[in-house]
Amino acid sequence: APSIVADRTLTQAILNVLSNAADVSVKAVEMNAHWEGDRLLIEIHDDGPGLPAASRDHIGQPFFTTKPPGKGMGLGLYLTQKTLERLGGRLEFSEGLRSGACARITLPLTLLLATHPT
């Protein structure tokens, strides 16, 4: 397995996605991480109500939130996306396998490796 170093902003970005999943989940949040070649893949599944179709195009835009008033500012996923983009990665959402939603984080391992190949 590759040894990676995650800076604070990446750690916070992943925590933002986990926190959002926990906020909507009924019973559980599931997280899976693995690498494929030179990419790190992280999938976070919740068992909440899923993503309304009208919201999908707006997720990650500043100040957009599906949370009730006073419960979110709409900046967490925006900042998460900006952090992932800075590292060459991306954040995508889809319907969950059984219910809820799936957030998929894809990152190139190149910038995250603890020891870079020579």
JSON list of N, CA and C in Angstrom, two decimals, residues 17-95:
[
{"chain": "A", "resi": 17, "resn": "VAL", "atom": "N", "xyz": [-17.22, 15.91, 4.14]},
{"chain": "A", "resi": 17, "resn": "VAL", "atom": "CA", "xyz": [-18.10, 14.97, 3.44]},
{"chain": "A", "resi": 17, "resn": "VAL", "atom": "C", "xyz": [-18.69, 13.95, 4.42]},
{"chain": "A", "resi": 18, "resn": "LEU", "atom": "N", "xyz": [-17.86, 13.45, 5.32]},
{"chain": "A", "resi": 18, "resn": "LEU", "atom": "CA", "xyz": [-18.35, 12.50, 6.33]},
{"chain": "A", "resi": 18, "resn": "LEU", "atom": "C", "xyz": [-19.42, 13.14, 7.23]},
{"chain": "A", "resi": 19, "resn": "SER", "atom": "N", "xyz": [-19.20, 14.38, 7.62]},
{"chain": "A", "resi": 19, "resn": "SER", "atom": "CA", "xyz": [-20.14, 15.09, 8.48]},
{"chain": "A", "resi": 19, "resn": "SER", "atom": "C", "xyz": [-21.48, 15.28, 7.77]},
{"chain": "A", "resi": 20, "resn": "ASN", "atom": "N", "xyz": [-21.44, 15.67, 6.50]},
{"chain": "A", "resi": 20, "resn": "ASN", "atom": "CA", "xyz": [-22.68, 15.83, 5.75]},
{"chain": "A", "resi": 20, "resn": "ASN", "atom": "C", "xyz": [-23.43, 14.51, 5.63]},
{"chain": "A", "resi": 21, "resn": "ALA", "atom": "N", "xyz": [-22.69, 13.43, 5.39]},
{"chain": "A", "resi": 21, "resn": "ALA", "atom": "CA", "xyz": [-23.32, 12.11, 5.30]},
{"chain": "A", "resi": 21, "resn": "ALA", "atom": "C", "xyz": [-23.95, 11.73, 6.64]},
{"chain": "A", "resi": 22, "resn": "ALA", "atom": "N", "xyz": [-23.25, 12.01, 7.73]},
{"chain": "A", "resi": 22, "resn": "ALA", "atom": "CA", "xyz": [-23.79, 11.69, 9.07]},
{"chain": "A", "resi": 22, "resn": "ALA", "atom": "C", "xyz": [-25.03, 12.52, 9.37]},
{"chain": "A", "resi": 23, "resn": "ASP", "atom": "N", "xyz": [-25.06, 13.76, 8.91]},
{"chain": "A", "resi": 23, "resn": "ASP", "atom": "CA", "xyz": [-26.22, 14.62, 9.16]},
{"chain": "A", "resi": 23, "resn": "ASP", "atom": "C", "xyz": [-27.51, 14.09, 8.54]},
{"chain": "A", "resi": 24, "resn": "VAL", "atom": "N", "xyz": [-27.41, 13.40, 7.39]},
{"chain": "A", "resi": 24, "resn": "VAL", "atom": "CA", "xyz": [-28.61, 12.93, 6.71]},
{"chain": "A", "resi": 24, "resn": "VAL", "atom": "C", "xyz": [-28.90, 11.45, 6.92]},
{"chain": "A", "resi": 25, "resn": "SER", "atom": "N", "xyz": [-27.94, 10.74, 7.48]},
{"chain": "A", "resi": 25, "resn": "SER", "atom": "CA", "xyz": [-28.10, 9.29, 7.62]},
{"chain": "A", "resi": 25, "resn": "SER", "atom": "C", "xyz": [-29.09, 8.92, 8.71]},
{"chain": "A", "resi": 26, "resn": "VAL", "atom": "N", "xyz": [-29.80, 7.83, 8.45]},
{"chain": "A", "resi": 26, "resn": "VAL", "atom": "CA", "xyz": [-30.75, 7.31, 9.41]},
{"chain": "A", "resi": 26, "resn": "VAL", "atom": "C", "xyz": [-30.03, 6.41, 10.42]},
{"chain": "A", "resi": 27, "resn": "LYS", "atom": "N", "xyz": [-29.21, 5.48, 9.91]},
{"chain": "A", "resi": 27, "resn": "LYS", "atom": "CA", "xyz": [-28.54, 4.53, 10.78]},
{"chain": "A", "resi": 27, "resn": "LYS", "atom": "C", "xyz": [-27.02, 4.51, 10.64]},
{"chain": "A", "resi": 28, "resn": "ALA", "atom": "N", "xyz": [-26.51, 4.66, 9.43]},
{"chain": "A", "resi": 28, "resn": "ALA", "atom": "CA", "xyz": [-25.08, 4.42, 9.25]},
{"chain": "A", "resi": 28, "resn": "ALA", "atom": "C", "xyz": [-24.50, 5.19, 8.07]},
{"chain": "A", "resi": 29, "resn": "VAL", "atom": "N", "xyz": [-23.20, 5.42, 8.17]},
{"chain": "A", "resi": 29, "resn": "VAL", "atom": "CA", "xyz": [-22.38, 5.95, 7.08]},
{"chain": "A", "resi": 29, "resn": "VAL", "atom": "C", "xyz": [-21.31, 4.91, 6.82]},
{"chain": "A", "resi": 30, "resn": "GLU", "atom": "N", "xyz": [-21.08, 4.63, 5.56]},
{"chain": "A", "resi": 30, "resn": "GLU", "atom": "CA", "xyz": [-20.05, 3.65, 5.20]},
{"chain": "A", "resi": 30, "resn": "GLU", "atom": "C", "xyz": [-18.99, 4.35, 4.35]},
{"chain": "A", "resi": 31, "resn": "MET", "atom": "N", "xyz": [-17.73, 4.10, 4.68]},
{"chain": "A", "resi": 31, "resn": "MET", "atom": "CA", "xyz": [-16.62, 4.70, 3.94]},
{"chain": "A", "resi": 31, "resn": "MET", "atom": "C", "xyz": [-15.70, 3.59, 3.46]},
{"chain": "A", "resi": 32, "resn": "ASN", "atom": "N", "xyz": [-15.34, 3.63, 2.19]},
{"chain": "A", "resi": 32, "resn": "ASN", "atom": "CA", "xyz": [-14.40, 2.69, 1.61]},
{"chain": "A", "resi": 32, "resn": "ASN", "atom": "C", "xyz": [-13.32, 3.49, 0.91]},
{"chain": "A", "resi": 33, "resn": "ALA", "atom": "N", "xyz": [-12.08, 3.07, 1.08]},
{"chain": "A", "resi": 33, "resn": "ALA", "atom": "CA", "xyz": [-10.96, 3.74, 0.40]},
{"chain": "A", "resi": 33, "resn": "ALA", "atom": "C", "xyz": [-10.04, 2.67, -0.17]},
{"chain": "A", "resi": 34, "resn": "HIS", "atom": "N", "xyz": [-9.55, 2.92, -1.37]},
{"chain": "A", "resi": 34, "resn": "HIS", "atom": "CA", "xyz": [-8.58, 2.03, -1.99]},
{"chain": "A", "resi": 34, "resn": "HIS", "atom": "C", "xyz": [-7.84, 2.81, -3.07]},
{"chain": "A", "resi": 35, "resn": "TRP", "atom": "N", "xyz": [-6.80, 2.22, -3.59]},
{"chain": "A", "resi": 35, "resn": "TRP", "atom": "CA", "xyz": [-6.08, 2.87, -4.66]},
{"chain": "A", "resi": 35, "resn": "TRP", "atom": "C", "xyz": [-6.12, 2.00, -5.90]},
{"chain": "A", "resi": 36, "resn": "GLU", "atom": "N", "xyz": [-6.11, 2.68, -7.03]},
{"chain": "A", "resi": 36, "resn": "GLU", "atom": "CA", "xyz": [-6.06, 2.03, -8.34]},
{"chain": "A", "resi": 36, "resn": "GLU", "atom": "C", "xyz": [-4.95, 2.72, -9.11]},
{"chain": "A", "resi": 37, "resn": "GLY", "atom": "N", "xyz": [-3.86, 2.01, -9.33]},
{"chain": "A", "resi": 37, "resn": "GLY", "atom": "CA", "xyz": [-2.74, 2.61, -10.05]},
{"chain": "A", "resi": 37, "resn": "GLY", "atom": "C", "xyz": [-2.22, 3.82, -9.31]},
{"chain": "A", "resi": 38, "resn": "ASP", "atom": "N", "xyz": [-2.35, 4.99, -9.90]},
{"chain": "A", "resi": 38, "resn": "ASP", "atom": "CA", "xyz": [-1.83, 6.22, -9.30]},
{"chain": "A", "resi": 38, "resn": "ASP", "atom": "C", "xyz": [-2.93, 7.10, -8.72]},
{"chain": "A", "resi": 39, "resn": "ARG", "atom": "N", "xyz": [-4.10, 6.51, -8.41]},
{"chain": "A", "resi": 39, "resn": "ARG", "atom": "CA", "xyz": [-5.22, 7.28, -7.87]},
{"chain": "A", "resi": 39, "resn": "ARG", "atom": "C", "xyz": [-5.71, 6.70, -6.55]},
{"chain": "A", "resi": 40, "resn": "LEU", "atom": "N", "xyz": [-6.07, 7.60, -5.65]},
{"chain": "A", "resi": 40, "resn": "LEU", "atom": "CA", "xyz": [-6.73, 7.23, -4.39]},
{"chain": "A", "resi": 40, "resn": "LEU", "atom": "C", "xyz": [-8.22, 7.46, -4.59]},
{"chain": "A", "resi": 41, "resn": "LEU", "atom": "N", "xyz": [-9.03, 6.47, -4.25]},
{"chain": "A", "resi": 41, "resn": "LEU", "atom": "CA", "xyz": [-10.48, 6.57, -4.37]},
{"chain": "A", "resi": 41, "resn": "LEU", "atom": "C", "xyz": [-11.12, 6.39, -3.00]},
{"chain": "A", "resi": 42, "resn": "ILE", "atom": "N", "xyz": [-11.97, 7.32, -2.64]},
{"chain": "A", "resi": 42, "resn": "ILE", "atom": "CA", "xyz": [-12.69, 7.25, -1.36]},
{"chain": "A", "resi": 42, "resn": "ILE", "atom": "C", "xyz": [-14.18, 7.38, -1.69]},
{"chain": "A", "resi": 43, "resn": "GLU", "atom": "N", "xyz": [-14.97, 6.43, -1.21]},
{"chain": "A", "resi": 43, "resn": "GLU", "atom": "CA", "xyz": [-16.42, 6.50, -1.38]},
{"chain": "A", "resi": 43, "resn": "GLU", "atom": "C", "xyz": [-17.08, 6.55, -0.01]},
{"chain": "A", "resi": 44, "resn": "ILE", "atom": "N", "xyz": [-17.99, 7.49, 0.13]},
{"chain": "A", "resi": 44, "resn": "ILE", "atom": "CA", "xyz": [-18.73, 7.67, 1.37]},
{"chain": "A", "resi": 44, "resn": "ILE", "atom": "C", "xyz": [-20.21, 7.52, 1.05]},
{"chain": "A", "resi": 45, "resn": "HIS", "atom": "N", "xyz": [-20.83, 6.51, 1.64]},
{"chain": "A", "resi": 45, "resn": "HIS", "atom": "CA", "xyz": [-22.25, 6.21, 1.40]},
{"chain": "A", "resi": 45, "resn": "HIS", "atom": "C", "xyz": [-23.05, 6.56, 2.64]},
{"chain": "A", "resi": 46, "resn": "ASP", "atom": "N", "xyz": [-24.19, 7.22, 2.44]},
{"chain": "A", "resi": 46, "resn": "ASP", "atom": "CA", "xyz": [-25.11, 7.45, 3.55]},
{"chain": "A", "resi": 46, "resn": "ASP", "atom": "C", "xyz": [-26.42, 6.71, 3.26]},
{"chain": "A", "resi": 47, "resn": "ASP", "atom": "N", "xyz": [-27.24, 6.57, 4.27]},
{"chain": "A", "resi": 47, "resn": "ASP", "atom": "CA", "xyz": [-28.54, 5.92, 4.08]},
{"chain": "A", "resi": 47, "resn": "ASP", "atom": "C", "xyz": [-29.68, 6.91, 4.27]},
{"chain": "A", "resi": 48, "resn": "GLY", "atom": "N", "xyz": [-29.40, 8.15, 3.90]},
{"chain": "A", "resi": 48, "resn": "GLY", "atom": "CA", "xyz": [-30.40, 9.21, 4.02]},
{"chain": "A", "resi": 48, "resn": "GLY", "atom": "C", "xyz": [-31.39, 9.21, 2.86]},
{"chain": "A", "resi": 49, "resn": "PRO", "atom": "N", "xyz": [-32.07, 10.33, 2.66]},
{"chain": "A", "resi": 49, "resn": "PRO", "atom": "CA", "xyz": [-33.12, 10.40, 1.64]},
{"chain": "A", "resi": 49, "resn": "PRO", "atom": "C", "xyz": [-32.60, 10.51, 0.21]},
{"chain": "A", "resi": 50, "resn": "GLY", "atom": "N", "xyz": [-31.31, 10.64, 0.02]},
{"chain": "A", "resi": 50, "resn": "GLY", "atom": "CA", "xyz": [-30.77, 10.80, -1.34]},
{"chain": "A", "resi": 50, "resn": "GLY", "atom": "C", "xyz": [-30.69, 12.26, -1.73]},
{"chain": "A", "resi": 51, "resn": "LEU", "atom": "N", "xyz": [-30.20, 12.49, -2.93]},
{"chain": "A", "resi": 51, "resn": "LEU", "atom": "CA", "xyz": [-30.05, 13.85, -3.43]},
{"chain": "A", "resi": 51, "resn": "LEU", "atom": "C", "xyz": [-31.19, 14.21, -4.36]},
{"chain": "A", "resi": 52, "resn": "PRO", "atom": "N", "xyz": [-31.92, 15.26, -4.04]},
{"chain": "A", "resi": 52, "resn": "PRO", "atom": "CA", "xyz": [-32.96, 15.70, -4.96]},
{"chain": "A", "resi": 52, "resn": "PRO", "atom": "C", "xyz": [-32.32, 16.09, -6.30]},
{"chain": "A", "resi": 53, "resn": "ALA", "atom": "N", "xyz": [-32.97, 15.71, -7.40]},
{"chain": "A", "resi": 53, "resn": "ALA", "atom": "CA", "xyz": [-32.42, 15.99, -8.73]},
{"chain": "A", "resi": 53, "resn": "ALA", "atom": "C", "xyz": [-32.14, 17.48, -8.92]},
{"chain": "A", "resi": 54, "resn": "ALA", "atom": "N", "xyz": [-33.00, 18.32, -8.40]},
{"chain": "A", "resi": 54, "resn": "ALA", "atom": "CA", "xyz": [-32.84, 19.77, -8.56]},
{"chain": "A", "resi": 54, "resn": "ALA", "atom": "C", "xyz": [-31.60, 20.30, -7.83]},
{"chain": "A", "resi": 55, "resn": "SER", "atom": "N", "xyz": [-31.11, 19.56, -6.84]},
{"chain": "A", "resi": 55, "resn": "SER", "atom": "CA", "xyz": [-29.95, 20.02, -6.06]},
{"chain": "A", "resi": 55, "resn": "SER", "atom": "C", "xyz": [-28.62, 19.59, -6.65]},
{"chain": "A", "resi": 56, "resn": "ARG", "atom": "N", "xyz": [-28.60, 18.53, -7.43]},
{"chain": "A", "resi": 56, "resn": "ARG", "atom": "CA", "xyz": [-27.34, 17.93, -7.90]},
{"chain": "A", "resi": 56, "resn": "ARG", "atom": "C", "xyz": [-26.44, 18.92, -8.62]},
{"chain": "A", "resi": 57, "resn": "ASP", "atom": "N", "xyz": [-27.01, 19.77, -9.45]},
{"chain": "A", "resi": 57, "resn": "ASP", "atom": "CA", "xyz": [-26.20, 20.72, -10.22]},
{"chain": "A", "resi": 57, "resn": "ASP", "atom": "C", "xyz": [-25.66, 21.86, -9.35]},
{"chain": "A", "resi": 58, "resn": "HIS", "atom": "N", "xyz": [-26.19, 22.02, -8.16]},
{"chain": "A", "resi": 58, "resn": "HIS", "atom": "CA", "xyz": [-25.80, 23.14, -7.31]},
{"chain": "A", "resi": 58, "resn": "HIS", "atom": "C", "xyz": [-24.87, 22.75, -6.17]},
{"chain": "A", "resi": 59, "resn": "ILE", "atom": "N", "xyz": [-24.72, 21.45, -5.94]},
{"chain": "A", "resi": 59, "resn": "ILE", "atom": "CA", "xyz": [-23.86, 21.00, -4.84]},
{"chain": "A", "resi": 59, "resn": "ILE", "atom": "C", "xyz": [-22.44, 21.48, -5.08]},
{"chain": "A", "resi": 60, "resn": "GLY", "atom": "N", "xyz": [-21.87, 22.07, -4.06]},
{"chain": "A", "resi": 60, "resn": "GLY", "atom": "CA", "xyz": [-20.50, 22.58, -4.15]},
{"chain": "A", "resi": 60, "resn": "GLY", "atom": "C", "xyz": [-20.42, 24.04, -4.53]},
{"chain": "A", "resi": 61, "resn": "GLN", "atom": "N", "xyz": [-21.55, 24.65, -4.87]},
{"chain": "A", "resi": 61, "resn": "GLN", "atom": "CA", "xyz": [-21.53, 26.08, -5.14]},
{"chain": "A", "resi": 61, "resn": "GLN", "atom": "C", "xyz": [-21.56, 26.82, -3.81]},
{"chain": "A", "resi": 62, "resn": "PRO", "atom": "N", "xyz": [-20.87, 27.96, -3.73]},
{"chain": "A", "resi": 62, "resn": "PRO", "atom": "CA", "xyz": [-20.85, 28.68, -2.45]},
{"chain": "A", "resi": 62, "resn": "PRO", "atom": "C", "xyz": [-22.26, 29.11, -2.02]},
{"chain": "A", "resi": 63, "resn": "PHE", "atom": "N", "xyz": [-22.52, 28.90, -0.75]},
{"chain": "A", "resi": 63, "resn": "PHE", "atom": "CA", "xyz": [-23.75, 29.29, -0.06]},
{"chain": "A", "resi": 63, "resn": "PHE", "atom": "C", "xyz": [-24.97, 28.47, -0.47]},
{"chain": "A", "resi": 64, "resn": "PHE", "atom": "N", "xyz": [-24.77, 27.35, -1.17]},
{"chain": "A", "resi": 64, "resn": "PHE", "atom": "CA", "xyz": [-25.89, 26.45, -1.47]},
{"chain": "A", "resi": 64, "resn": "PHE", "atom": "C", "xyz": [-25.93, 25.38, -0.39]},
{"chain": "A", "resi": 65, "resn": "THR", "atom": "N", "xyz": [-27.09, 25.20, 0.21]},
{"chain": "A", "resi": 65, "resn": "THR", "atom": "CA", "xyz": [-27.26, 24.17, 1.22]},
{"chain": "A", "resi": 65, "resn": "THR", "atom": "C", "xyz": [-28.65, 23.56, 1.13]},
{"chain": "A", "resi": 66, "resn": "THR", "atom": "N", "xyz": [-28.75, 22.31, 1.47]},
{"chain": "A", "resi": 66, "resn": "THR", "atom": "CA", "xyz": [-30.05, 21.65, 1.56]},
{"chain": "A", "resi": 66, "resn": "THR", "atom": "C", "xyz": [-30.48, 21.52, 3.02]},
{"chain": "A", "resi": 67, "resn": "LYS", "atom": "N", "xyz": [-29.65, 22.03, 3.91]},
{"chain": "A", "resi": 67, "resn": "LYS", "atom": "CA", "xyz": [-29.96, 21.95, 5.35]},
{"chain": "A", "resi": 67, "resn": "LYS", "atom": "C", "xyz": [-30.98, 23.02, 5.73]},
{"chain": "A", "resi": 68, "resn": "PRO", "atom": "N", "xyz": [-31.70, 22.78, 6.81]},
{"chain": "A", "resi": 68, "resn": "PRO", "atom": "CA", "xyz": [-32.67, 23.79, 7.27]},
{"chain": "A", "resi": 68, "resn": "PRO", "atom": "C", "xyz": [-31.96, 25.09, 7.65]},
{"chain": "A", "resi": 69, "resn": "PRO", "atom": "N", "xyz": [-32.69, 26.21, 7.62]},
{"chain": "A", "resi": 69, "resn": "PRO", "atom": "CA", "xyz": [-32.10, 27.49, 8.00]},
{"chain": "A", "resi": 69, "resn": "PRO", "atom": "C", "xyz": [-31.42, 27.42, 9.37]},
{"chain": "A", "resi": 70, "resn": "GLY", "atom": "N", "xyz": [-30.25, 27.99, 9.46]},
{"chain": "A", "resi": 70, "resn": "GLY", "atom": "CA", "xyz": [-29.50, 28.00, 10.70]},
{"chain": "A", "resi": 70, "resn": "GLY", "atom": "C", "xyz": [-28.66, 26.76, 10.94]},
{"chain": "A", "resi": 71, "resn": "LYS", "atom": "N", "xyz": [-28.74, 25.77, 10.06]},
{"chain": "A", "resi": 71, "resn": "LYS", "atom": "CA", "xyz": [-28.01, 24.51, 10.25]},
{"chain": "A", "resi": 71, "resn": "LYS", "atom": "C", "xyz": [-26.80, 24.37, 9.33]},
{"chain": "A", "resi": 72, "resn": "GLY", "atom": "N", "xyz": [-26.64, 25.26, 8.39]},
{"chain": "A", "resi": 72, "resn": "GLY", "atom": "CA", "xyz": [-25.49, 25.18, 7.50]},
{"chain": "A", "resi": 72, "resn": "GLY", "atom": "C", "xyz": [-25.37, 26.44, 6.68]},
{"chain": "A", "resi": 73, "resn": "MET", "atom": "N", "xyz": [-24.12, 26.80, 6.36]},
{"chain": "A", "resi": 73, "resn": "MET", "atom": "CA", "xyz": [-23.88, 28.02, 5.58]},
{"chain": "A", "resi": 73, "resn": "MET", "atom": "C", "xyz": [-23.70, 27.74, 4.09]},
{"chain": "A", "resi": 74, "resn": "GLY", "atom": "N", "xyz": [-23.54, 26.48, 3.73]},
{"chain": "A", "resi": 74, "resn": "GLY", "atom": "CA", "xyz": [-23.34, 26.17, 2.33]},
{"chain": "A", "resi": 74, "resn": "GLY", "atom": "C", "xyz": [-21.92, 26.39, 1.86]},
{"chain": "A", "resi": 75, "resn": "LEU", "atom": "N", "xyz": [-20.96, 26.30, 2.77]},
{"chain": "A", "resi": 75, "resn": "LEU", "atom": "CA", "xyz": [-19.56, 26.49, 2.39]},
{"chain": "A", "resi": 75, "resn": "LEU", "atom": "C", "xyz": [-18.71, 25.23, 2.53]},
{"chain": "A", "resi": 76, "resn": "GLY", "atom": "N", "xyz": [-19.17, 24.24, 3.28]},
{"chain": "A", "resi": 76, "resn": "GLY", "atom": "CA", "xyz": [-18.37, 23.04, 3.52]},
{"chain": "A", "resi": 76, "resn": "GLY", "atom": "C", "xyz": [-17.99, 22.31, 2.25]},
{"chain": "A", "resi": 77, "resn": "LEU", "atom": "N", "xyz": [-18.97, 21.99, 1.41]},
{"chain": "A", "resi": 77, "resn": "LEU", "atom": "CA", "xyz": [-18.65, 21.26, 0.18]},
{"chain": "A", "resi": 77, "resn": "LEU", "atom": "C", "xyz": [-17.95, 22.14, -0.85]},
{"chain": "A", "resi": 78, "resn": "TYR", "atom": "N", "xyz": [-18.24, 23.43, -0.82]},
{"chain": "A", "resi": 78, "resn": "TYR", "atom": "CA", "xyz": [-17.51, 24.36, -1.69]},
{"chain": "A", "resi": 78, "resn": "TYR", "atom": "C", "xyz": [-16.02, 24.34, -1.35]},
{"chain": "A", "resi": 79, "resn": "LEU", "atom": "N", "xyz": [-15.69, 24.46, -0.07]},
{"chain": "A", "resi": 79, "resn": "LEU", "atom": "CA", "xyz": [-14.29, 24.43, 0.35]},
{"chain": "A", "resi": 79, "resn": "LEU", "atom": "C", "xyz": [-13.67, 23.06, 0.11]},
{"chain": "A", "resi": 80, "resn": "THR", "atom": "N", "xyz": [-14.46, 22.01, 0.30]},
{"chain": "A", "resi": 80, "resn": "THR", "atom": "CA", "xyz": [-13.98, 20.66, 0.02]},
{"chain": "A", "resi": 80, "resn": "THR", "atom": "C", "xyz": [-13.59, 20.53, -1.44]},
{"chain": "A", "resi": 81, "resn": "GLN", "atom": "N", "xyz": [-14.46, 20.99, -2.35]},
{"chain": "A", "resi": 81, "resn": "GLN", "atom": "CA", "xyz": [-14.15, 20.90, -3.77]},
{"chain": "A", "resi": 81, "resn": "GLN", "atom": "C", "xyz": [-12.91, 21.70, -4.12]},
{"chain": "A", "resi": 82, "resn": "LYS", "atom": "N", "xyz": [-12.76, 22.87, -3.57]},
{"chain": "A", "resi": 82, "resn": "LYS", "atom": "CA", "xyz": [-11.59, 23.71, -3.86]},
{"chain": "A", "resi": 82, "resn": "LYS", "atom": "C", "xyz": [-10.31, 23.03, -3.37]},
{"chain": "A", "resi": 83, "resn": "THR", "atom": "N", "xyz": [-10.35, 22.41, -2.21]},
{"chain": "A", "resi": 83, "resn": "THR", "atom": "CA", "xyz": [-9.19, 21.68, -1.69]},
{"chain": "A", "resi": 83, "resn": "THR", "atom": "C", "xyz": [-8.83, 20.52, -2.61]},
{"chain": "A", "resi": 84, "resn": "LEU", "atom": "N", "xyz": [-9.83, 19.74, -2.99]},
{"chain": "A", "resi": 84, "resn": "LEU", "atom": "CA", "xyz": [-9.58, 18.59, -3.86]},
{"chain": "A", "resi": 84, "resn": "LEU", "atom": "C", "xyz": [-9.06, 19.03, -5.22]},
{"chain": "A", "resi": 85, "resn": "GLU", "atom": "N", "xyz": [-9.61, 20.11, -5.76]},
{"chain": "A", "resi": 85, "resn": "GLU", "atom": "CA", "xyz": [-9.12, 20.62, -7.05]},
{"chain": "A", "resi": 85, "resn": "GLU", "atom": "C", "xyz": [-7.67, 21.06, -6.95]},
{"chain": "A", "resi": 86, "resn": "ARG", "atom": "N", "xyz": [-7.30, 21.70, -5.84]},
{"chain": "A", "resi": 86, "resn": "ARG", "atom": "CA", "xyz": [-5.91, 22.14, -5.64]},
{"chain": "A", "resi": 86, "resn": "ARG", "atom": "C", "xyz": [-4.96, 20.95, -5.67]},
{"chain": "A", "resi": 87, "resn": "LEU", "atom": "N", "xyz": [-5.44, 19.80, -5.22]},
{"chain": "A", "resi": 87, "resn": "LEU", "atom": "CA", "xyz": [-4.61, 18.59, -5.18]},
{"chain": "A", "resi": 87, "resn": "LEU", "atom": "C", "xyz": [-4.78, 17.74, -6.44]},
{"chain": "A", "resi": 88, "resn": "GLY", "atom": "N", "xyz": [-5.52, 18.27, -7.43]},
{"chain": "A", "resi": 88, "resn": "GLY", "atom": "CA", "xyz": [-5.72, 17.54, -8.68]},
{"chain": "A", "resi": 88, "resn": "GLY", "atom": "C", "xyz": [-6.84, 16.53, -8.62]},
{"chain": "A", "resi": 89, "resn": "GLY", "atom": "N", "xyz": [-7.68, 16.61, -7.60]},
{"chain": "A", "resi": 89, "resn": "GLY", "atom": "CA", "xyz": [-8.75, 15.63, -7.42]},
{"chain": "A", "resi": 89, "resn": "GLY", "atom": "C", "xyz": [-10.12, 16.21, -7.74]},
{"chain": "A", "resi": 90, "resn": "ARG", "atom": "N", "xyz": [-11.12, 15.41, -7.44]},
{"chain": "A", "resi": 90, "resn": "ARG", "atom": "CA", "xyz": [-12.50, 15.85, -7.67]},
{"chain": "A", "resi": 90, "resn": "ARG", "atom": "C", "xyz": [-13.45, 15.15, -6.70]},
{"chain": "A", "resi": 91, "resn": "LEU", "atom": "N", "xyz": [-14.63, 15.74, -6.59]},
{"chain": "A", "resi": 91, "resn": "LEU", "atom": "CA", "xyz": [-15.70, 15.21, -5.75]},
{"chain": "A", "resi": 91, "resn": "LEU", "atom": "C", "xyz": [-16.93, 15.06, -6.62]},
{"chain": "A", "resi": 92, "resn": "GLU", "atom": "N", "xyz": [-17.51, 13.85, -6.63]},
{"chain": "A", "resi": 92, "resn": "GLU", "atom": "CA", "xyz": [-18.70, 13.58, -7.42]},
{"chain": "A", "resi": 92, "resn": "GLU", "atom": "C", "xyz": [-19.74, 12.92, -6.53]},
{"chain": "A", "resi": 93, "resn": "PHE", "atom": "N", "xyz": [-21.00, 13.18, -6.83]},
{"chain": "A", "resi": 93, "resn": "PHE", "atom": "CA", "xyz": [-22.10, 12.58, -6.08]},
{"chain": "A", "resi": 93, "resn": "PHE", "atom": "C", "xyz": [-22.97, 11.75, -7.01]},
{"chain": "A", "resi": 94, "resn": "SER", "atom": "N", "xyz": [-23.49, 10.67, -6.47]},
{"chain": "A", "resi": 94, "resn": "SER", "atom": "CA", "xyz": [-24.43, 9.83, -7.22]},
{"chain": "A", "resi": 94, "resn": "SER", "atom": "C", "xyz": [-25.42, 9.24, -6.24]},
{"chain": "A", "resi": 95, "resn": "GLU", "atom": "N", "xyz": [-26.42, 8.58, -6.78]},
{"chain": "A", "resi": 95, "resn": "GLU", "atom": "CA", "xyz": [-27.37, 7.87, -5.94]},
{"chain": "A", "resi": 95, "resn": "GLU", "atom": "C", "xyz": [-26.66, 6.71, -5.27]}
]
